[in-house]
Coordinates of C-alpha atoms and ligand atoms in Angstrom, one line a residue:
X1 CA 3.1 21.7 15.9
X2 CA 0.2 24.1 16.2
X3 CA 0.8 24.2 20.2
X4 CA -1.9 27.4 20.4
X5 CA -4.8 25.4 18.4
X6 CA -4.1 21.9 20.1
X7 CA -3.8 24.3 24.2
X8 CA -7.3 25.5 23.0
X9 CA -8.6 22.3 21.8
X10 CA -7.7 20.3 25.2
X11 CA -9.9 23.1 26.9
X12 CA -13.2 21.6 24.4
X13 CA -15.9 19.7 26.1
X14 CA -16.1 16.1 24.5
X15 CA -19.5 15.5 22.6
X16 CA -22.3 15.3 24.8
X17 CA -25.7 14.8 23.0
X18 CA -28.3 16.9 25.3
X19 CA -31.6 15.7 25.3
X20 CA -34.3 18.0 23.6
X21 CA -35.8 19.5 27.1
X22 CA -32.2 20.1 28.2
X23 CA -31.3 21.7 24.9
X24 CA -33.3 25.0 26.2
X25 CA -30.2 25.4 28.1
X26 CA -28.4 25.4 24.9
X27 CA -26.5 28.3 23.2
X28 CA -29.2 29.4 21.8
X29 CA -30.7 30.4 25.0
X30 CA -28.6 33.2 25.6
X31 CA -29.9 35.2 23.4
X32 CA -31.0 38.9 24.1
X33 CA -34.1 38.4 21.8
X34 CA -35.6 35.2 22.7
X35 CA -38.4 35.7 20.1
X36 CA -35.7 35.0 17.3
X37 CA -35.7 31.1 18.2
X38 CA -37.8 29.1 16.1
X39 CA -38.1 26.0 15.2
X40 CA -40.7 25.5 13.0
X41 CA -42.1 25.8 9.4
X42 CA -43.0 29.4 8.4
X43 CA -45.8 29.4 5.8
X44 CA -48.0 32.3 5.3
X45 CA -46.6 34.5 8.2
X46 CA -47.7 31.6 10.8
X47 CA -45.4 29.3 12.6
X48 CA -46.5 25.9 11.4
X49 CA -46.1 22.3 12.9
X50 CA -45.4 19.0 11.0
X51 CA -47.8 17.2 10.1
X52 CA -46.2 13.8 10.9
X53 CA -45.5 15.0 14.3
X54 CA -41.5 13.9 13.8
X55 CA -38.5 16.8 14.7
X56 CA -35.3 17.0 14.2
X57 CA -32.1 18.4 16.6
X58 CA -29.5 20.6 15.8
X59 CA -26.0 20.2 17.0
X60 CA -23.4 23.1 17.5
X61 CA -20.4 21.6 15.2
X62 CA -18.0 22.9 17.9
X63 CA -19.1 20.9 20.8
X64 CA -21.7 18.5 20.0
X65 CA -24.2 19.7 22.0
X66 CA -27.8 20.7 21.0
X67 CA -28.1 24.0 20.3
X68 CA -32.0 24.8 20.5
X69 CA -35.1 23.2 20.6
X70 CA -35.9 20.2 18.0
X71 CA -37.6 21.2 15.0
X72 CA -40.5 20.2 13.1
X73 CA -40.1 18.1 10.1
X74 CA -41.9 19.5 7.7
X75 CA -41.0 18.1 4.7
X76 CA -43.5 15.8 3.3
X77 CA -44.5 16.4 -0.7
X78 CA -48.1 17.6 0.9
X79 CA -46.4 20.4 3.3
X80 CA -44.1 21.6 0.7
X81 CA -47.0 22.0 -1.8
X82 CA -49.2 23.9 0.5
X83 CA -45.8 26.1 1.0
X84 CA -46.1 26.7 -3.0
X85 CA -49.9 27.3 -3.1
X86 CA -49.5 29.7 -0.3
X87 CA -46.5 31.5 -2.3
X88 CA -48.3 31.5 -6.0
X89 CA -51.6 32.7 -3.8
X90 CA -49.5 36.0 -2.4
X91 CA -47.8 36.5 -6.0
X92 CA -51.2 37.8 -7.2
X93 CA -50.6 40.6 -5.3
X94 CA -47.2 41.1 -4.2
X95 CA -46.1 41.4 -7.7
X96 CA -48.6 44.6 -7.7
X97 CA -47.2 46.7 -5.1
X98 CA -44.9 49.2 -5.7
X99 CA -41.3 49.0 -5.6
X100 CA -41.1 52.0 -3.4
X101 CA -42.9 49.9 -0.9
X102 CA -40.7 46.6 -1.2
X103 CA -37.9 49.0 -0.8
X104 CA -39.1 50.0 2.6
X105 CA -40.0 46.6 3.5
X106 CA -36.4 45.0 2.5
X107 CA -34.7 49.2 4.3
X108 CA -37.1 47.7 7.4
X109 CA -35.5 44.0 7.1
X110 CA -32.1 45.4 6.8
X111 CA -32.5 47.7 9.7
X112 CA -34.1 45.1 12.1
X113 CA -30.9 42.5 11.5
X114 CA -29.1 45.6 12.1
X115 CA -30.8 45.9 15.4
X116 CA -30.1 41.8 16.7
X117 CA -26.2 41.7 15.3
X118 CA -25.2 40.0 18.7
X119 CA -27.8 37.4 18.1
X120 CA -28.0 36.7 14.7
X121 CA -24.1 36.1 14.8
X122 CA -24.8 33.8 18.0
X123 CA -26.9 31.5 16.2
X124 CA -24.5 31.6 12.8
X125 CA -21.7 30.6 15.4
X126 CA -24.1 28.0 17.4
X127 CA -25.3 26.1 14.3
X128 CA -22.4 26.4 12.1
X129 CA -19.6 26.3 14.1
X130 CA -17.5 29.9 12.8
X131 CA -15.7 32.2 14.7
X132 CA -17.7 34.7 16.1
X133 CA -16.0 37.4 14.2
X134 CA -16.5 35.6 11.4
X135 CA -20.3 35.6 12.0
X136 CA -20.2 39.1 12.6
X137 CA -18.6 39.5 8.8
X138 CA -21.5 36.8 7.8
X139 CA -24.4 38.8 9.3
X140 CA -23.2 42.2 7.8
X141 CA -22.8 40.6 4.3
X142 CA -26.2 39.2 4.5
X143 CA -28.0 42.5 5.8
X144 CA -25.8 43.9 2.8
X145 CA -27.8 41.9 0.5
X146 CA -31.2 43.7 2.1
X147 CA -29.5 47.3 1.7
X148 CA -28.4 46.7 -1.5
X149 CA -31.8 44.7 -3.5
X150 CA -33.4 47.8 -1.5
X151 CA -32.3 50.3 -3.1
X152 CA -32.4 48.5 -6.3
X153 CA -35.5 47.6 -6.1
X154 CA -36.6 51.6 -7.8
X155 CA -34.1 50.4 -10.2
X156 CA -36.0 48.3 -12.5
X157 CA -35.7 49.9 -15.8
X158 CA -37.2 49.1 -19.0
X159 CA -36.0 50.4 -22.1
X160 CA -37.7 52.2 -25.4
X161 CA -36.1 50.1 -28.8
X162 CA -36.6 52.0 -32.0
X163 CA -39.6 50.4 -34.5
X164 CA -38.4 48.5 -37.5
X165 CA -42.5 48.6 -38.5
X166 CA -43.5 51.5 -39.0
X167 CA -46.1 52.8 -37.0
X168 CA -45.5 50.6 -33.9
X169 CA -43.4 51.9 -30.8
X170 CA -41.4 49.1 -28.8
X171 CA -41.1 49.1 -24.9
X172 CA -39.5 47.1 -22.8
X173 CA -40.8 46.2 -19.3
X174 CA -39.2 44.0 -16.4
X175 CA -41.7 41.9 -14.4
X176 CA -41.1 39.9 -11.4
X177 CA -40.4 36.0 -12.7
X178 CA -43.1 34.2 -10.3
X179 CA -43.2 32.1 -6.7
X180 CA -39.4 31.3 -6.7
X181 CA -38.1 28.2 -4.9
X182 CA -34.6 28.7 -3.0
X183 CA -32.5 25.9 -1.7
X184 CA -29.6 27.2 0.5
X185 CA -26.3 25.7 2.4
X186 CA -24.9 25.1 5.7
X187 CA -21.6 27.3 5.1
X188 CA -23.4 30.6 5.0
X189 CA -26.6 30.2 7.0
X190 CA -27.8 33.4 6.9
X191 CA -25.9 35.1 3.9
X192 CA -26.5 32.8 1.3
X193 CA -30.6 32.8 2.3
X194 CA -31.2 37.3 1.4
X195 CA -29.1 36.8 -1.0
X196 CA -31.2 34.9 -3.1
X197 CA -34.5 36.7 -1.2
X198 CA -33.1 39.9 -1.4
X199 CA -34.0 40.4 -5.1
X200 CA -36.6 37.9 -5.1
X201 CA -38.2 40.3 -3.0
X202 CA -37.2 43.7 -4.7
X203 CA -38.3 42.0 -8.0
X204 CA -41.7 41.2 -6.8
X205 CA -41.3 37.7 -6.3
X206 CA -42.5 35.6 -3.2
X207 CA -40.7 32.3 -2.1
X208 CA -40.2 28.9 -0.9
X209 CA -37.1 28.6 1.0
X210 CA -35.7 25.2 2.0
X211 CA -32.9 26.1 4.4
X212 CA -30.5 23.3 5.5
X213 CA -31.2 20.7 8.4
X214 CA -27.6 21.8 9.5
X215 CA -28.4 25.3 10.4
X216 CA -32.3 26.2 10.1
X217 CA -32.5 29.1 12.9
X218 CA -30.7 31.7 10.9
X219 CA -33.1 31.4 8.2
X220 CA -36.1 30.7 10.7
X221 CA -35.1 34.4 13.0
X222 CA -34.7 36.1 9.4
X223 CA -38.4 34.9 8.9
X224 CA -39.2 36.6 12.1
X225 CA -38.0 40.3 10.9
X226 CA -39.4 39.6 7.5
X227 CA -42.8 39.3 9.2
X228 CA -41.8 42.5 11.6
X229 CA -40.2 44.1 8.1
X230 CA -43.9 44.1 7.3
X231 CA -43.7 41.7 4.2
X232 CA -47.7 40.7 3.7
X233 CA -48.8 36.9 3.9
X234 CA -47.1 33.8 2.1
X235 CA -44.5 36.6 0.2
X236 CA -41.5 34.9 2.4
X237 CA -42.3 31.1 3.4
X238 CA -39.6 28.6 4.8
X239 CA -39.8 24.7 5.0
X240 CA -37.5 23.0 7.1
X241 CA -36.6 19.5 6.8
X242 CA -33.8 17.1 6.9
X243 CA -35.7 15.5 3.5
X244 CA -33.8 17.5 1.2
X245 CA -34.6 15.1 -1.8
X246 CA -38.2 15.4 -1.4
X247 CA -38.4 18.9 -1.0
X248 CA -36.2 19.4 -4.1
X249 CA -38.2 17.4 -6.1
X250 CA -41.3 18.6 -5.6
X251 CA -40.1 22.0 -5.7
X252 CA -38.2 21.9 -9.0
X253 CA -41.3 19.4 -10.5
X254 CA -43.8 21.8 -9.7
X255 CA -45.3 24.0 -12.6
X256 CA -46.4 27.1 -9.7
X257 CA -42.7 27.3 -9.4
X258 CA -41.2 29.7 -11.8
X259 CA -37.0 29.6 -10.4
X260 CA -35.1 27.7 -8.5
X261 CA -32.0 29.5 -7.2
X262 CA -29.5 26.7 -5.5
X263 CA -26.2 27.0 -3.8
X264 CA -24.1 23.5 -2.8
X265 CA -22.5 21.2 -4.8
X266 CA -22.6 20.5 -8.3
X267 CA -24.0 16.9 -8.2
X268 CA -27.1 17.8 -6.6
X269 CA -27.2 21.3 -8.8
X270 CA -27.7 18.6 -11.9
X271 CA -29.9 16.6 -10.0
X272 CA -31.9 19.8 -10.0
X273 CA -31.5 20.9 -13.2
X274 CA -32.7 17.3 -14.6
X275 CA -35.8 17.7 -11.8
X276 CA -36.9 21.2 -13.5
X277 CA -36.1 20.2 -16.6
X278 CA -39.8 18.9 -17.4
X279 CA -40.7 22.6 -16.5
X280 CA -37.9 24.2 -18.3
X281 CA -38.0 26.4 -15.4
X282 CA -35.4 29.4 -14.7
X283 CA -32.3 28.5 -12.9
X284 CA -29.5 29.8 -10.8
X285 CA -27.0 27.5 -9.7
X286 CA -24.0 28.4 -7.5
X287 CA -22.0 25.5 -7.3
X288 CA -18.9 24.0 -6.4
X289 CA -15.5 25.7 -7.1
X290 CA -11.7 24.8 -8.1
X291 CA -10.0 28.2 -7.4
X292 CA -6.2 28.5 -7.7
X293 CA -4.1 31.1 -6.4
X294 CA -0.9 32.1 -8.4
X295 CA 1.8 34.1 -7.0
X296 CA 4.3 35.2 -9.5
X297 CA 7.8 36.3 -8.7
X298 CA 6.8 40.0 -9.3
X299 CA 4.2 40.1 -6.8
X300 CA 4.1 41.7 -2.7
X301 CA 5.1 38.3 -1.0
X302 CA 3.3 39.6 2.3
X303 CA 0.4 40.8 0.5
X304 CA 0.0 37.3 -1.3
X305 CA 0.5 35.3 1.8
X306 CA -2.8 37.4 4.0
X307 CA -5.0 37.5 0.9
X308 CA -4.1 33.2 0.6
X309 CA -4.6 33.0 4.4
X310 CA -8.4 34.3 4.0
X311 CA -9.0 33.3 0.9
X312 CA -7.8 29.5 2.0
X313 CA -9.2 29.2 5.5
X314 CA -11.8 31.5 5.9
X315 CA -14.7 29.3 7.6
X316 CA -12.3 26.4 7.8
X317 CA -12.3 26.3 4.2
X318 CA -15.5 25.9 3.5
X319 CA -16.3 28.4 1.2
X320 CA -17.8 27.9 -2.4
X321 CA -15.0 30.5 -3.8
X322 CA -12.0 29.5 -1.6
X323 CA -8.5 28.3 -2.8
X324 CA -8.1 25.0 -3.5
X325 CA -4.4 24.9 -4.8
X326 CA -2.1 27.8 -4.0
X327 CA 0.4 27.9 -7.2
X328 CA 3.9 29.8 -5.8
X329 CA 6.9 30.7 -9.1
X330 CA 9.8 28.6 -8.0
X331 CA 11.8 31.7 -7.3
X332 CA 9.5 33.1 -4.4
X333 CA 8.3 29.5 -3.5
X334 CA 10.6 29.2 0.0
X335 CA 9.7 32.6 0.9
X336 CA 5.9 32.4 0.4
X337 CA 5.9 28.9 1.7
X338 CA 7.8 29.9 5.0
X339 CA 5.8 32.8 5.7
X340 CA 2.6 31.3 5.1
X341 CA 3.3 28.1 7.2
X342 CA 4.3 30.7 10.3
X343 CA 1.1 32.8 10.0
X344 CA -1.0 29.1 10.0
X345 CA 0.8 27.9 12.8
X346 CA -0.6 30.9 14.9
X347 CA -4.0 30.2 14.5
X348 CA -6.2 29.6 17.7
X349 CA -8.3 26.8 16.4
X350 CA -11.7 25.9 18.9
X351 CA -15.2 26.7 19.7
X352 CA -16.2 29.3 17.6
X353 CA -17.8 30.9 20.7
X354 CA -14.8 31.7 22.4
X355 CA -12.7 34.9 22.6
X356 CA -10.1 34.5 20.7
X357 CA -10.8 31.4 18.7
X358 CA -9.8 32.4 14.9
X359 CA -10.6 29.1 13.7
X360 CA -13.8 26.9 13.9
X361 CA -14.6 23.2 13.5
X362 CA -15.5 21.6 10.4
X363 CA -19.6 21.0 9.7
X364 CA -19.9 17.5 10.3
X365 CA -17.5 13.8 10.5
X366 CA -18.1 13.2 6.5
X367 CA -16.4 16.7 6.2
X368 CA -13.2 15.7 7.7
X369 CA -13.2 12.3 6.3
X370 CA -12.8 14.4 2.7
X371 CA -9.8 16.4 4.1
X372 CA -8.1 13.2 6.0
X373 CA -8.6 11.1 2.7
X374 CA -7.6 14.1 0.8
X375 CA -4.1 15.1 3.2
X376 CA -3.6 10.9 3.3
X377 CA -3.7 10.8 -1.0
X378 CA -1.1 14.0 -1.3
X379 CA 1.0 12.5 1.4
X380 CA 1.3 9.0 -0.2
X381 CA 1.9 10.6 -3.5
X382 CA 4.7 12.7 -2.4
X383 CA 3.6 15.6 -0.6
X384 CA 5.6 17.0 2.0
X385 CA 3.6 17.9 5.1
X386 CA 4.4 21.5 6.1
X387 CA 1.9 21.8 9.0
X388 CA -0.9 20.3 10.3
X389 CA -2.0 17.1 8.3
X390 CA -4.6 15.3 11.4
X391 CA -7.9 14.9 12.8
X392 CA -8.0 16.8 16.2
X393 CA -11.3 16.3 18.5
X394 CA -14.4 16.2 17.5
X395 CA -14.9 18.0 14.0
X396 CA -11.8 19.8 14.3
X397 CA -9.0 18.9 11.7
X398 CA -5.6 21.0 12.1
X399 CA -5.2 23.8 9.4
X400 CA -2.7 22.2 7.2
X401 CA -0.1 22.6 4.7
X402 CA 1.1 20.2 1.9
X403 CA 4.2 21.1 0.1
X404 CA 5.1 20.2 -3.8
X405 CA 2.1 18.4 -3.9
X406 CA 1.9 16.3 -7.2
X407 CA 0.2 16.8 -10.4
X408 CA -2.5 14.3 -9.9
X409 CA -3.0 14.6 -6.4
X410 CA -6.8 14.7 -5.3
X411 CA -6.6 18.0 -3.9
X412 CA -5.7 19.3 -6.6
X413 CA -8.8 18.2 -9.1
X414 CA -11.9 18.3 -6.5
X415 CA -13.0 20.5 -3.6
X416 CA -11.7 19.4 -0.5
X417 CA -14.4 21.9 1.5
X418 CA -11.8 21.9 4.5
X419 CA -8.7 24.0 6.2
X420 CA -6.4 21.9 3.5
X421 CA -3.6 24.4 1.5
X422 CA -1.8 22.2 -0.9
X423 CA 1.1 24.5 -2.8
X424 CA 2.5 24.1 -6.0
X425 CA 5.5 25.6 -7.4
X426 CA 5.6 26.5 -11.4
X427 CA 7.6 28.5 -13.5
X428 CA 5.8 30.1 -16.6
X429 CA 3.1 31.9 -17.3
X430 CA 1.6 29.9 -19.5
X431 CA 2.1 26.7 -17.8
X432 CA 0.3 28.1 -14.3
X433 CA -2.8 29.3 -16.6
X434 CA -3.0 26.4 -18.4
X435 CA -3.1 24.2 -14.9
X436 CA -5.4 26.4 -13.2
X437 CA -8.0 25.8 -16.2
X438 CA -7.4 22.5 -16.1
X439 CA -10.5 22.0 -14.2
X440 CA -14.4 21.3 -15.0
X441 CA -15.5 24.2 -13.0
X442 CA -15.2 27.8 -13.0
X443 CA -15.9 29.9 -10.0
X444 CA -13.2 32.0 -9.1
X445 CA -9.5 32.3 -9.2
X446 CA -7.3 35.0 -7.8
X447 CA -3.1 35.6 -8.4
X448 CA -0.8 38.4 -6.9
X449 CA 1.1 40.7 -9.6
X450 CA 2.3 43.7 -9.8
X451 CA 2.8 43.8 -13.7
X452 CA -0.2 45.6 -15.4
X453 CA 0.3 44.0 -18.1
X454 CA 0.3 40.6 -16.8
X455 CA -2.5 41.4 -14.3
X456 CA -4.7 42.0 -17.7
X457 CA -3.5 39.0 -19.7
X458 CA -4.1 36.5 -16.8
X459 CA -7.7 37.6 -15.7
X460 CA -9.0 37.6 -19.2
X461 CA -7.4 34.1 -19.6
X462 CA -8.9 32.6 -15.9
X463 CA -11.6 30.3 -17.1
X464 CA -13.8 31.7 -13.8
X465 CA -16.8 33.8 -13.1
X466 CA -14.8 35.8 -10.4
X467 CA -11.4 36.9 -10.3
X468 CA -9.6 38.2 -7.6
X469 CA -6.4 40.4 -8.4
X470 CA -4.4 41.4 -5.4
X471 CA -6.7 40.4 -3.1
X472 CA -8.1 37.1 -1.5
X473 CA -11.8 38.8 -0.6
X474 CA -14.0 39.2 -3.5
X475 CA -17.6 38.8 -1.9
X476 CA -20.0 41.9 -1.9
X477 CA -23.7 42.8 -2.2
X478 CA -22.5 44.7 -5.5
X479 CA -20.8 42.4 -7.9
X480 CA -21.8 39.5 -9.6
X481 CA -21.2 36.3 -8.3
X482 CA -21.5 32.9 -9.9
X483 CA -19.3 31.1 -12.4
X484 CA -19.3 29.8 -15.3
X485 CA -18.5 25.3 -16.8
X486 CA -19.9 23.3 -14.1
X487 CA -20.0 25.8 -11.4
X488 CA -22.9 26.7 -12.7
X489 CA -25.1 29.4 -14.2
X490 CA -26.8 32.9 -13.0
X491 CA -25.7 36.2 -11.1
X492 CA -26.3 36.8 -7.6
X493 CA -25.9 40.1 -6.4
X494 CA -25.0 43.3 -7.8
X495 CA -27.8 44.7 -10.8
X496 CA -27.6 41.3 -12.7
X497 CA -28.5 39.5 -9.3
X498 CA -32.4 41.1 -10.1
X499 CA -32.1 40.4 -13.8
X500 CA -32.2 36.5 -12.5
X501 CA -35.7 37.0 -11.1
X502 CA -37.5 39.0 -13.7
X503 CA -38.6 38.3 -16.8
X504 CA -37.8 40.9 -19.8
X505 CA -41.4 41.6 -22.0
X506 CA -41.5 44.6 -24.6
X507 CA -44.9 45.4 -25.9
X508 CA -44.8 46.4 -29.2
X509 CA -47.6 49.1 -29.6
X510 CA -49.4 50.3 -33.2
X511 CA -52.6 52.1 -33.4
X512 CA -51.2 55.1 -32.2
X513 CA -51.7 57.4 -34.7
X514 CA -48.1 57.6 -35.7
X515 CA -46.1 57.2 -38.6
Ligands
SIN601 C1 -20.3 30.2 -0.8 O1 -19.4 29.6 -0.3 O2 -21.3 29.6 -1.4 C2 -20.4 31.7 -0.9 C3 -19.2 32.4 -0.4 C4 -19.3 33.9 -0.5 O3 -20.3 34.5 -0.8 O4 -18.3 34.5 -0.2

């Protein structure tokens, strides 16, 4: 079973803690831009210490090691509200300036990550753990988030609404929402950060950006170009912290904060909608997903089984929008299922580093505990194990397979945020839409058909914010993403993305000498 991904696994170093003066030799050393590790606060365009005089380490999930040098804890209530003062101080200005100059600044940003590809990836693969290529796809999506919010920041129209009064002329203006506060995950290190400051910034709106203890240096080297993008004082500030409660708290509780914009899991995106709700501040929250993927008997077998092979293990299955239950019509079921199970077995799982390697480790040990407990439930329900189904070394856990997993199984009501496929086999319609909505959340769903008809009558029914039809890659700068029940609420991305972080005013004029 999986001989390629346990030949490369044997080759792994076991995990060997460096200390924090040997962790210069870490991978993070081998950068061609040295000036793009950081490791500590960035508040006000200056490189700020903790005040405690505690750090942090970062270890690369692949091989234990420290990646780079410790960082400063910055998280006290104190530090992060000097980050806000700093951010509502910059608003007063930064929400004047044109948008012709925040779309050079975020054209600038976009063409200095451009400019350090190899090492942004490098540190996305380092802290996270993904295939190289995979951090490759990471750091052009998040550039595409500067390229995009660019161009539409000369996009912010207002409107002209006829007068029911006569005498008065109506116009509607957008203006940016205020110091934003933006609290970002481990899966997408850099991707997830621009695009949530990506419109911030195109808006006119400065932030606070907590970025995860996980992975900090993507978001600390992005606050490096923003200063070299030219961005003015406190407009972009970063905290970073392994105090995520504290920093939430004070951010959401604090009245200078106008937004929050989260991605992670839904239990801590109500935790921060109770925290702001003494505010009754604006809110985005990504949160966790449920997606099924249907494959009915009329649709391109091969095309279904690449599109559930990205959509399902892309990052090791960590991925807010990935499958979490692949549902196959019983008369396509051994075909699918065979196919799929050979394309698995030829993945090279191992350091995300090396050549070759299609498949990375998982974040941390609580990750894989969720897939074990989750493979071990299906199994002693009545799963049949396809492929994979164990822990390997370290944080690796072999891509895996369940067949006719049960209704009931775990797997099939909660995330399992892992390389875990459990298939399903139905055979109507109306039974494989009623299952896949038979979920609290909403993010996305996807399903292979070629009947038009079909293809209409199942994405309008998909209880989702995203649906992908034919394909198992929805993600772009240019669409909206979020989702809808308890995957929670706002649009990131796309021209609703910079609705999230304006506010709408008309001023309704008289005195004008009109009738
Ligand atoms: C996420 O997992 O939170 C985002 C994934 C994506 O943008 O594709």
């Amino acid at each position: 079973m999986l001989p390629t991904a346990l030949k490369a696994l044997n080759l792994l170093p076991k995990r060997n803690i460096m200390t924090s003066s040997a962790a210069l030799a870490g991978k993070l050393s081998a950068l061609k831009n040295p000036s793009l590790v950081k490791s500590q606060s960035f508040i006000n365009n200056e490189w700020v210490k903790s005040t405690s005089g505690k750090t942090f380490k970062v270890y690369d999930p692949s091989t234990g090691e420290q990646i780079g040098p410790d960082v400063e804890e910055c998280g006290s209530a104190e530090e992060v509200e000097k980050a806000i003062k700093v951010a509502k101080e910059a608003f007063k200005t930064y929400r004047n300036t044109t948008p012709k100059s925040r779309q050079d600044m975020l054209t600038k940003l976009y063409n200095l990550m451009l400019d350090n590809t190899d090492d942004l990836a490098t540190i996305i693969t380092a802290e996270n753990g993904k295939p190289l290529a995979d951090a490759r796809g990471e750091h052009m999506y998040s550039a595409s988030f500067c390229e995009w919010f660019a161009a539409e920041a000369m996009r912010t129209y207002g409107d002209v609404i006829p007068s029911t009064i006569p005498g008065l002329r109506n116009v509607v203006i957008k203006q940016p929402v205020g110091p934003v506060a933006i609290i970002t995950p481990w899966n997408f290190p850099s991707a997830m950060i621009t695009r949530k400051i990506a419109p911030a910034l195109a808006a006119g709106c400065t932030c606070v950006i907590k970025v995860p203890a996980e992975t900090p240096f993507s978001g600390l080297a992005l606050a490096e170009l923003v200063k070299q993008a030219g961005f003015p004082a406190g407009v972009v500030n970063i905290i970073t912290s392994e105090d995520s409660k504290t920093v939430g708290e004070v951010l959401c509780a604090s009245k200078d904060i106008k937004k929050v914009s989260f991605t992670g899991s839904t239990n801590v995106g109500k935790i921060l909608a109770k925290q702001s709700a003494s505010t009754l501040k604006k809110l985005s929250l990504e949160l966790g997903g449920n997606a099924s993927f249907v494959v009915f008997e009329d649709a391109d077998i091969d095309a279904a089984v690449a599109g559930a092979l990205v959509c399902k293990f892309r990052s090791s299955g960590q991925t807010c929008v990935c499958v979490q239950k692949i549902a196959v019509h019983a008369s396509v079921y051994d075909e699918f299922t065979s196919k799929f199970v050979a394309a698995v077995n030829a993945f090279k799982v191992g350091d995300g580093a090396e050549q070759g390697t299609t498949h990375g480790p998982l974040i941390h040990s609580r990750a894989l505990e969720k897939v074990e407990q989750h493979v071990n439930d299906a199994v002693e329900r009545g799963a049949k194990v396809l492929t994979g189904g164990k822990r390997l070394h370290g944080n690796f856990f072999q891509p895996t397979v369940l067949g006719d997993v049960p209704q009931g199984a775990e797997c099939l009501k909660e995330e399992t945020f892992g390389p875990l496929a459990p298939i399903i086999k139905f055979t109507s319609e109306d039974e494989v839409i009623e299952m896949a909505n038979d979920t609290d959340v909403g993010l996305a769903g996807y399903f292979y058909s070629r009947d038009i008809g079909r293809i209409w009558r199942v994405a309008e029914a998909l209880e989702v914010g995203m649906v992908g039809v034919n394909t198992g890659v929805i993600s772009q700068a240019t669409i909206p993403f979020g989702g809808i029940k308890e995957s929670g609420y706002g649009r990131e991305g796309s021209k609703y993305g910079m609705s999230d972080y304006e506010i709408t005013k008309v001023i309704c004029m008289g005195g004008l000498g009109t009738s």
